[in-house]
Short mmCIF file of C-alpha atoms and ligand atoms in Angstrom, two decimals:
data_model
loop_
_atom_site.label_atom_id
_atom_site.label_comp_id
_atom_site.label_asym_id
_atom_site.label_seq_id
_atom_site.Cartn_x
_atom_site.Cartn_y
_atom_site.Cartn_z
CA MET E 874 30.94 291.92 55.25
CA GLY E 875 33.80 293.17 57.77
CA VAL E 876 34.44 296.87 58.75
CA ARG E 877 37.45 298.80 57.88
CA VAL E 878 37.95 301.43 60.31
CA LEU E 879 40.88 304.42 60.29
CA VAL E 880 41.83 305.50 63.19
CA ILE E 881 43.26 309.16 63.61
CA GLY E 882 46.21 309.85 66.02
CA SER E 883 49.40 308.52 67.50
CA GLY E 884 48.99 308.05 71.32
CA GLY E 885 48.63 305.55 74.01
CA ARG E 886 44.97 306.53 73.54
CA GLU E 887 44.70 305.53 70.07
CA HIS E 888 46.90 302.18 70.51
CA ALA E 889 43.94 301.64 73.37
CA LEU E 890 40.70 302.31 70.83
CA LEU E 891 42.64 300.01 68.15
CA LEU E 892 43.40 297.46 70.53
CA GLY E 893 39.51 297.87 71.48
CA LEU E 894 38.71 297.52 68.00
CA SER E 895 40.63 294.87 67.25
CA ARG E 896 38.43 292.52 69.64
CA ASP E 897 35.01 293.42 68.18
CA PRO E 898 34.53 291.11 66.07
CA SER E 899 32.81 292.64 62.96
CA VAL E 900 35.86 294.96 62.74
CA THR E 901 38.61 293.05 60.15
CA ASP E 902 40.60 295.91 59.03
CA LEU E 903 42.76 298.42 60.60
CA HIS E 904 44.61 301.35 59.71
CA VAL E 905 45.70 304.27 61.34
CA ALA E 906 47.51 307.63 60.41
CA PRO E 907 50.04 308.90 61.99
CA GLY E 908 50.24 306.13 64.30
CA ASN E 909 53.48 304.81 66.65
CA ALA E 910 55.38 301.87 67.10
CA GLY E 911 52.93 300.12 69.02
CA THR E 912 50.14 300.99 66.88
CA ALA E 913 52.06 298.95 64.25
CA ALA E 914 51.73 295.69 65.32
CA ILE E 915 47.77 296.15 65.04
CA ALA E 916 46.67 298.24 62.18
CA THR E 917 48.38 299.45 58.92
CA THR E 918 50.57 302.31 59.47
CA HIS E 919 50.22 305.38 56.98
CA ALA E 920 51.86 308.86 56.98
CA VAL E 921 49.76 311.49 56.81
CA ASP E 922 49.41 315.18 57.93
CA VAL E 923 46.35 314.51 60.65
CA ALA E 924 45.62 318.18 60.57
CA SER E 925 45.06 318.27 57.05
CA ALA E 926 41.39 317.41 55.96
CA ASP E 927 42.62 317.12 52.22
CA ALA E 928 45.13 314.24 53.22
CA VAL E 929 42.84 312.76 55.71
CA VAL E 930 39.55 312.40 53.04
CA ALA E 931 42.40 311.27 50.25
CA LEU E 932 43.45 308.60 53.10
CA ALA E 933 39.61 307.55 53.84
CA ARG E 934 39.21 307.26 49.93
CA GLU E 935 42.21 305.36 48.98
CA ILE E 936 41.31 302.26 52.00
CA ALA E 937 37.57 302.91 51.09
CA ALA E 938 37.36 303.06 54.96
CA ASP E 939 33.65 302.45 56.29
CA LEU E 940 34.20 304.37 59.43
CA VAL E 941 36.92 306.99 60.92
CA VAL E 942 37.57 307.25 64.42
CA ILE E 943 39.71 311.12 65.21
CA GLY E 944 41.36 310.99 68.47
CA PRO E 945 43.07 313.63 69.37
CA GLU E 946 41.44 317.48 69.33
CA VAL E 947 43.62 319.16 66.95
CA PRO E 948 41.90 317.69 64.07
CA LEU E 949 38.35 318.02 65.33
CA VAL E 950 38.72 321.88 65.86
CA LEU E 951 39.94 322.35 62.36
CA GLY E 952 37.50 320.69 61.28
CA VAL E 953 38.42 317.12 59.92
CA ALA E 954 35.63 315.54 60.44
CA ASP E 955 33.21 317.87 58.81
CA ALA E 956 35.34 317.23 55.84
CA LEU E 957 35.32 313.78 56.09
CA ARG E 958 31.15 313.75 56.73
CA GLU E 959 31.23 315.99 53.34
CA ALA E 960 32.75 313.39 51.49
CA GLY E 961 30.46 311.12 52.73
CA PHE E 962 32.31 309.00 55.64
CA ALA E 963 31.16 307.68 58.80
CA THR E 964 33.15 309.75 60.96
CA PHE E 965 33.41 309.53 64.81
CA GLY E 966 34.10 312.89 66.27
CA PRO E 967 32.46 316.45 66.45
CA GLY E 968 32.75 318.78 63.75
CA ALA E 969 35.05 322.21 64.30
CA GLN E 970 31.95 324.19 65.99
CA ALA E 971 30.92 321.47 68.31
CA ALA E 972 34.74 320.74 69.09
CA GLN E 973 34.98 324.43 70.71
CA ILE E 974 33.56 322.96 73.45
CA GLU E 975 37.52 322.37 73.96
CA GLY E 976 38.98 324.56 71.40
CA SER E 977 38.07 327.72 73.50
CA LYS E 978 37.55 327.30 77.30
CA ALA E 979 35.55 331.09 76.84
CA PHE E 980 32.86 329.37 74.20
CA ALA E 981 32.63 326.53 76.99
CA LYS E 982 31.84 328.56 79.62
CA ASP E 983 29.03 330.52 77.48
CA VAL E 984 27.90 326.98 76.32
CA MET E 985 27.97 325.92 80.28
CA ALA E 986 25.96 329.64 81.55
CA ALA E 987 23.35 328.96 78.58
CA ALA E 988 22.79 325.03 79.95
CA GLY E 989 22.81 325.76 83.32
CA VAL E 990 25.59 323.93 83.90
CA ARG E 991 27.45 324.51 87.71
CA THR E 992 31.33 325.45 86.98
CA ALA E 993 33.82 327.89 87.94
CA ARG E 994 33.40 331.70 87.92
CA SER E 995 35.69 333.10 85.18
CA GLU E 996 37.27 335.80 83.58
CA VAL E 997 38.72 336.35 80.14
CA VAL E 998 41.89 338.61 79.83
CA ASP E 999 42.95 339.91 77.02
CA ASN E 1000 44.74 342.77 77.82
CA PRO E 1001 48.29 343.15 79.91
CA ALA E 1002 47.18 345.89 81.68
CA ARG E 1003 43.95 344.20 83.12
CA LEU E 1004 46.45 341.23 84.11
CA ASP E 1005 47.39 342.30 88.02
CA ALA E 1006 43.79 343.64 88.75
CA ALA E 1007 42.41 340.53 87.59
CA LEU E 1008 44.68 338.90 89.28
CA ASP E 1009 43.09 340.11 92.73
CA ARG E 1010 39.95 339.03 91.99
CA PHE E 1011 40.94 335.30 92.20
CA GLY E 1012 42.97 333.24 94.61
CA PRO E 1013 44.30 331.89 96.36
CA THR E 1014 44.22 329.48 94.54
CA TRP E 1015 44.62 330.70 91.45
CA VAL E 1016 43.48 328.88 88.07
CA VAL E 1017 45.36 329.85 84.89
CA LYS E 1018 44.11 328.66 81.90
CA ASP E 1019 45.99 329.25 78.15
CA ASP E 1020 42.00 329.53 76.43
CA GLY E 1021 43.37 327.55 73.40
CA LEU E 1022 44.79 323.92 73.04
CA ALA E 1023 47.57 323.28 75.18
CA ALA E 1024 47.63 319.30 75.42
CA GLY E 1025 46.90 319.94 79.24
CA LYS E 1026 50.20 321.81 79.82
CA GLY E 1027 48.25 325.24 79.76
CA VAL E 1028 46.72 324.94 82.86
CA VAL E 1029 48.78 326.50 86.56
CA VAL E 1030 46.73 326.00 89.82
CA THR E 1031 48.82 327.48 92.26
CA THR E 1032 48.90 329.24 95.59
CA ASP E 1033 51.71 331.40 94.40
CA ARG E 1034 50.69 334.58 92.80
CA ALA E 1035 53.98 335.35 91.03
CA ALA E 1036 53.41 331.63 89.66
CA ALA E 1037 50.04 332.53 88.16
CA ARG E 1038 51.07 336.24 87.05
CA SER E 1039 54.23 334.72 85.13
CA HIS E 1040 52.12 332.20 83.52
CA ALA E 1041 49.42 334.55 82.72
CA ALA E 1042 51.86 337.05 81.13
CA GLU E 1043 53.55 333.99 79.49
CA CYS E 1044 50.24 333.30 77.27
CA LEU E 1045 49.48 336.82 76.55
CA GLU E 1046 53.22 337.25 74.88
CA MET E 1047 52.22 335.01 72.96
CA GLY E 1048 49.09 336.37 72.01
CA HIS E 1049 46.69 333.75 73.52
CA PRO E 1050 43.54 334.99 75.77
CA VAL E 1051 43.72 333.63 79.27
CA LEU E 1052 41.01 332.59 81.56
CA LEU E 1053 41.54 333.19 85.45
CA GLU E 1054 39.08 330.96 86.77
CA SER E 1055 38.06 330.00 90.88
CA PHE E 1056 39.19 327.02 91.72
CA LEU E 1057 36.97 323.97 92.13
CA ASP E 1058 37.55 321.62 95.62
CA GLY E 1059 37.34 318.49 95.48
CA PRO E 1060 38.44 315.04 94.13
CA GLU E 1061 38.27 315.01 90.28
CA VAL E 1062 36.23 313.39 87.53
CA SER E 1063 36.43 312.29 84.24
CA LEU E 1064 33.38 311.11 82.62
CA PHE E 1065 33.35 310.03 79.26
CA CYS E 1066 29.79 310.15 77.11
CA LEU E 1067 28.96 308.72 73.71
CA VAL E 1068 27.19 311.66 72.88
CA ASP E 1069 24.93 311.70 69.28
CA GLY E 1070 22.71 315.15 69.43
CA GLU E 1071 20.70 314.75 72.41
CA THR E 1072 21.25 310.84 72.96
CA VAL E 1073 24.14 310.56 75.54
CA VAL E 1074 25.86 307.05 76.52
CA PRO E 1075 27.96 307.73 79.67
CA LEU E 1076 31.13 305.08 80.12
CA ILE E 1077 32.51 304.37 83.48
CA PRO E 1078 34.19 307.22 85.66
CA ALA E 1079 37.67 307.50 85.50
CA GLN E 1080 40.14 309.32 87.58
CA ASP E 1081 43.25 311.01 85.98
CA HIS E 1082 46.84 311.84 87.71
CA LYS E 1083 47.87 315.00 86.02
CA ARG E 1084 51.00 316.55 88.27
CA VAL E 1085 54.19 314.92 87.42
CA GLY E 1086 54.91 313.41 90.47
CA ASP E 1087 53.71 311.50 93.74
CA ASN E 1088 51.70 312.95 95.92
CA ASP E 1089 50.42 315.54 93.22
CA ALA E 1090 53.63 316.84 93.38
CA GLY E 1091 55.35 319.22 90.71
CA PRO E 1092 53.81 321.00 87.24
CA ASN E 1093 50.67 319.37 85.26
CA THR E 1094 51.27 317.14 82.50
CA GLY E 1095 48.91 315.56 79.92
CA GLY E 1096 47.92 313.12 82.57
CA MET E 1097 50.84 310.32 83.93
CA GLY E 1098 48.19 307.68 84.74
CA ALA E 1099 44.80 306.84 85.64
CA TYR E 1100 42.49 304.23 86.82
CA ALA E 1101 38.47 303.16 86.57
CA PRO E 1102 36.20 302.91 87.96
CA LEU E 1103 36.43 305.15 91.17
CA PRO E 1104 35.36 303.08 94.10
CA TRP E 1105 34.04 306.30 95.70
CA LEU E 1106 32.22 307.58 93.58
CA PRO E 1107 27.89 306.67 93.77
CA ASP E 1108 26.36 305.43 91.08
CA ASP E 1109 23.63 308.59 91.88
CA VAL E 1110 26.75 311.16 91.52
CA THR E 1111 27.40 309.33 87.59
CA ARG E 1112 24.04 309.81 86.68
CA GLN E 1113 23.31 313.18 88.25
CA ILE E 1114 26.71 314.07 86.06
CA VAL E 1115 24.71 313.02 83.22
CA ASP E 1116 21.78 314.33 83.75
CA ASP E 1117 22.58 317.86 85.25
CA VAL E 1118 25.90 318.42 83.46
CA VAL E 1119 26.63 315.91 80.14
CA LYS E 1120 22.52 316.05 78.79
CA PRO E 1121 22.26 319.98 79.35
CA VAL E 1122 25.33 320.21 77.14
CA ALA E 1123 24.69 318.15 74.65
CA ALA E 1124 20.98 319.56 74.12
CA GLU E 1125 22.21 323.61 73.98
CA LEU E 1126 24.70 322.55 71.13
CA VAL E 1127 21.57 320.70 69.44
CA ARG E 1128 19.79 324.00 70.32
CA ARG E 1129 22.89 326.25 68.97
CA GLY E 1130 22.50 324.44 65.57
CA THR E 1131 25.94 322.49 65.77
CA PRO E 1132 24.95 318.84 67.58
CA PHE E 1133 27.75 317.01 69.30
CA SER E 1134 28.62 313.60 67.70
CA GLY E 1135 31.46 311.62 69.36
CA LEU E 1136 32.72 311.34 72.36
CA LEU E 1137 32.11 314.31 75.41
CA TYR E 1138 34.83 314.56 78.26
CA ALA E 1139 33.06 315.75 81.10
CA GLY E 1140 35.93 316.92 83.95
CA LEU E 1141 34.32 317.69 86.77
CA ALA E 1142 35.65 318.46 90.56
CA ILE E 1143 33.02 316.70 92.98
CA GLY E 1144 32.74 319.67 95.94
CA LYS E 1145 30.66 319.94 99.36
CA ASP E 1146 27.90 321.31 96.67
CA GLY E 1147 27.86 318.53 93.90
CA PRO E 1148 29.60 317.99 90.94
CA ALA E 1149 30.93 321.18 89.03
CA VAL E 1150 32.86 321.26 85.74
CA VAL E 1151 36.39 321.78 85.03
CA GLU E 1152 36.62 321.43 82.09
CA PHE E 1153 35.07 319.51 78.57
CA ASN E 1154 37.54 318.16 75.98
CA CYS E 1155 35.98 316.78 72.37
CA ARG E 1156 37.37 313.43 72.18
CA PHE E 1157 38.75 310.80 74.56
CA GLY E 1158 40.57 311.59 77.14
CA ASP E 1159 44.51 310.64 77.44
CA PRO E 1160 45.13 307.90 79.60
CA GLU E 1161 42.03 307.68 81.21
CA THR E 1162 40.77 305.80 77.59
CA GLN E 1163 43.40 303.24 78.36
CA ALA E 1164 42.00 302.25 81.64
CA VAL E 1165 38.14 302.33 80.86
CA LEU E 1166 38.44 300.19 77.42
CA ALA E 1167 40.52 297.64 79.20
CA LEU E 1168 37.05 297.45 81.29
CA LEU E 1169 34.57 296.83 78.36
CA ARG E 1170 32.95 294.06 77.33
CA SER E 1171 30.47 295.17 74.53
CA PRO E 1172 32.33 295.52 70.81
CA LEU E 1173 33.99 299.03 70.69
CA GLY E 1174 33.17 299.42 66.99
CA GLN E 1175 29.54 298.67 67.37
CA ALA E 1176 29.12 301.62 69.88
CA LEU E 1177 31.48 303.98 67.75
CA ASN E 1178 29.87 303.22 64.62
CA ALA E 1179 26.43 303.94 66.10
CA THR E 1180 27.58 307.27 67.39
CA ALA E 1181 28.42 308.00 64.02
CA THR E 1182 26.18 307.04 62.45
CA GLY E 1183 23.26 308.89 64.43
CA THR E 1184 21.89 305.62 65.64
CA LEU E 1185 23.34 305.56 69.28
CA ALA E 1186 19.68 305.47 70.37
CA ASP E 1187 19.26 301.42 69.41
CA LEU E 1188 22.67 300.27 71.06
CA PRO E 1189 22.11 297.85 73.26
CA PRO E 1190 23.35 298.83 77.43
CA LEU E 1191 27.52 298.56 77.53
CA GLU E 1192 28.70 296.13 79.57
CA TRP E 1193 31.48 296.11 81.71
CA ALA E 1194 34.15 293.46 83.20
CA ASP E 1195 33.72 293.59 87.11
CA GLY E 1196 36.96 294.61 88.67
CA ALA E 1197 39.34 297.83 88.25
CA ALA E 1198 42.02 298.45 85.64
CA VAL E 1199 45.20 300.90 85.59
CA VAL E 1200 46.95 302.59 83.56
CA VAL E 1201 50.76 304.10 84.76
CA VAL E 1202 52.39 306.46 81.88
CA ILE E 1203 56.05 305.96 81.55
CA ALA E 1204 57.38 309.47 80.71
CA ALA E 1205 61.05 310.60 79.04
CA GLU E 1206 63.53 312.48 80.93
CA ASN E 1207 62.54 316.49 81.12
CA TYR E 1208 58.74 315.73 80.73
CA PRO E 1209 56.84 317.81 80.95
CA GLY E 1210 59.38 319.74 79.83
CA LYS E 1211 61.07 319.86 76.43
CA PRO E 1212 61.57 315.57 76.78
CA ARG E 1213 64.54 313.78 75.86
CA THR E 1214 64.13 311.42 72.47
CA GLY E 1215 65.30 308.69 70.51
CA ASP E 1216 66.23 306.57 73.36
CA VAL E 1217 66.22 303.27 73.31
CA ILE E 1218 63.14 301.12 74.65
CA THR E 1219 63.48 297.18 75.72
CA GLY E 1220 60.26 295.41 77.15
CA ALA E 1221 57.56 297.42 75.45
CA GLY E 1222 56.34 294.65 73.39
CA GLY E 1223 54.43 292.89 76.60
CA GLU E 1224 50.76 292.65 77.07
CA GLY E 1225 49.31 295.32 78.55
CA VAL E 1226 52.02 297.57 77.29
CA LEU E 1227 50.01 300.68 75.44
CA HIS E 1228 52.42 302.34 73.06
CA ALA E 1229 52.22 306.84 73.11
CA GLY E 1230 55.68 308.42 71.95
CA THR E 1231 57.27 305.80 70.50
CA ALA E 1232 58.68 305.36 66.66
CA LEU E 1233 60.55 302.36 64.94
CA GLY E 1234 64.08 303.20 64.36
CA SER E 1235 65.74 302.56 60.79
CA ASP E 1236 67.31 299.29 62.64
CA GLY E 1237 63.60 297.93 63.82
CA GLN E 1238 64.43 299.28 67.69
CA VAL E 1239 61.57 300.94 69.12
CA VAL E 1240 62.66 304.52 70.72
CA SER E 1241 60.68 306.86 72.17
CA SER E 1242 59.57 310.10 70.20
CA GLY E 1243 57.49 312.35 72.98
CA GLY E 1244 57.03 312.87 76.15
CA ARG E 1245 54.57 310.26 77.35
CA VAL E 1246 56.08 307.76 75.84
CA LEU E 1247 54.01 304.13 77.38
CA GLY E 1248 51.18 303.69 79.20
CA VAL E 1249 51.35 300.14 81.63
CA LEU E 1250 47.68 298.55 82.05
CA GLY E 1251 47.00 296.77 84.92
CA VAL E 1252 43.79 294.62 85.62
CA GLY E 1253 42.50 292.66 88.36
CA ALA E 1254 39.83 291.93 90.22
CA ASP E 1255 40.05 295.15 92.47
CA LEU E 1256 42.36 298.63 92.65
CA ALA E 1257 45.13 296.66 94.44
CA GLU E 1258 45.44 293.66 92.11
CA ALA E 1259 45.13 295.94 89.27
CA ARG E 1260 47.70 298.33 90.62
CA VAL E 1261 50.14 295.30 91.29
CA GLN E 1262 49.98 294.05 87.59
CA ALA E 1263 50.64 297.56 85.85
CA TYR E 1264 53.78 298.13 88.79
CA GLU E 1265 55.26 294.66 87.75
CA ARG E 1266 54.77 294.76 84.24
CA ILE E 1267 56.74 298.55 84.35
CA ASP E 1268 59.40 297.04 85.93
CA ALA E 1269 60.16 294.67 82.86
CA ILE E 1270 60.53 297.83 80.86
CA LYS E 1271 63.69 300.10 80.37
CA LEU E 1272 63.94 303.43 79.39
CA PRO E 1273 66.88 305.49 80.40
CA GLY E 1274 66.07 308.16 82.32
CA SER E 1275 62.60 307.80 81.81
CA HIS E 1276 60.32 308.61 84.79
CA HIS E 1277 56.77 307.64 86.11
CA ARG E 1278 54.42 307.77 89.49
CA SER E 1279 54.59 304.63 91.97
CA ASP E 1280 50.84 306.30 93.79
CA ILE E 1281 48.42 305.63 90.96
CA GLY E 1282 45.17 304.82 92.07
CA LYS E 1283 46.71 304.34 95.63
CA ALA E 1284 44.85 307.33 97.57
CA ALA E 1285 41.77 305.52 96.19
CA LEU E 1286 43.01 302.37 97.48
CA ASP E 1287 43.51 303.73 100.49
CA GLY E 1288 40.42 305.02 101.16
CA GLU E 1289 41.76 308.82 101.41
CA ILE E 1290 39.42 309.83 99.02
CA SER E 1291 35.52 310.85 99.79
CA ILE E 1292 33.07 313.05 98.25
N1 LIG K 2080 43.52 313.22 80.80
C1 LIG K 2080 43.87 314.12 80.22
C2 LIG K 2080 42.92 315.12 79.13
O1 LIG K 2080 43.27 314.05 77.84
O2 LIG K 2080 42.80 316.13 78.43
#
């Protein structure tokens, strides 16, 4: 009997998950809530408030889902996975307590300290009167993080003390504690691992491009593009990340009685002393997932189901295509500020175009509805070929006022990244 899967979320990550699931012969029926214009072409769309556990459980019941896959962090942190499991649904994604590894940066630091994992020195500031003295204990460079969920945009990394202070003051004014961190030098790696208790299965490593502009200019975003695998990262470093970072953290969460089940995303900087954690996320990364899953040859549904049902240790080793994948994000005018929305997009139906901030207009046209609008994939025998394909595909897409980076994967291709 075929597997009926419900995917929760509406971004490029969820489009990539649905495409991966649609390639798994055991998956016969795909549903998505709330989805976007691109996911509507491959899954049945349900307009549901995905932050409401009751609404998601009711939908899972209505469609008799065999597996529910939760993409974004917000429903995970709010306990939607707990509610689904209590209602008897196999669910991919951690419960609210384990999701604190992303939901609270202070919690993540505490887990890492207990697990003996290298990470930046940090201090939480929740009182504006203590901000200046705390800033004096860091920088330059200053790393200032909103200690909550901020879709990747709550982090400011700057050599300008005034800019660091102003971001911290803004967070404090909103009533959010601020995390100050020492700056971790070295190229960044996103390593996604399927985790079921103490069982850890890594996917291939990827690298995100977080700044809005070419050559890493401008403010941080949710991610402007990514590529995988990383030609400059030796396999033994990936193994070291699994053994010295992800496994100890998974074990510490088990020890605390809040085992992690789902996708644990380790964001690391590879410095001269080895890998150090920049952040953990409790879900697949966006846009890295789009590049990583483009190379997965094993059935995705089987891997997610094994994680959700506590049988990950029995999953056959994952198989990957040779070559490389690149995803380039097309962003709306003014992103990462308040994006302009409602523009008509043409050419977004082609192969390798993953939708993120899109919706169907009343006349059936595809229109922009968010900051990161599309992710355009390129896959090839190597990074050079993958980049050529992605940028050729972009040429066929029109979105007024949009912008994208022209250098995704370029530094790696040019041999400019080393550890
Ligand atoms: N690529 C960054 C993130 O998913 O948080």
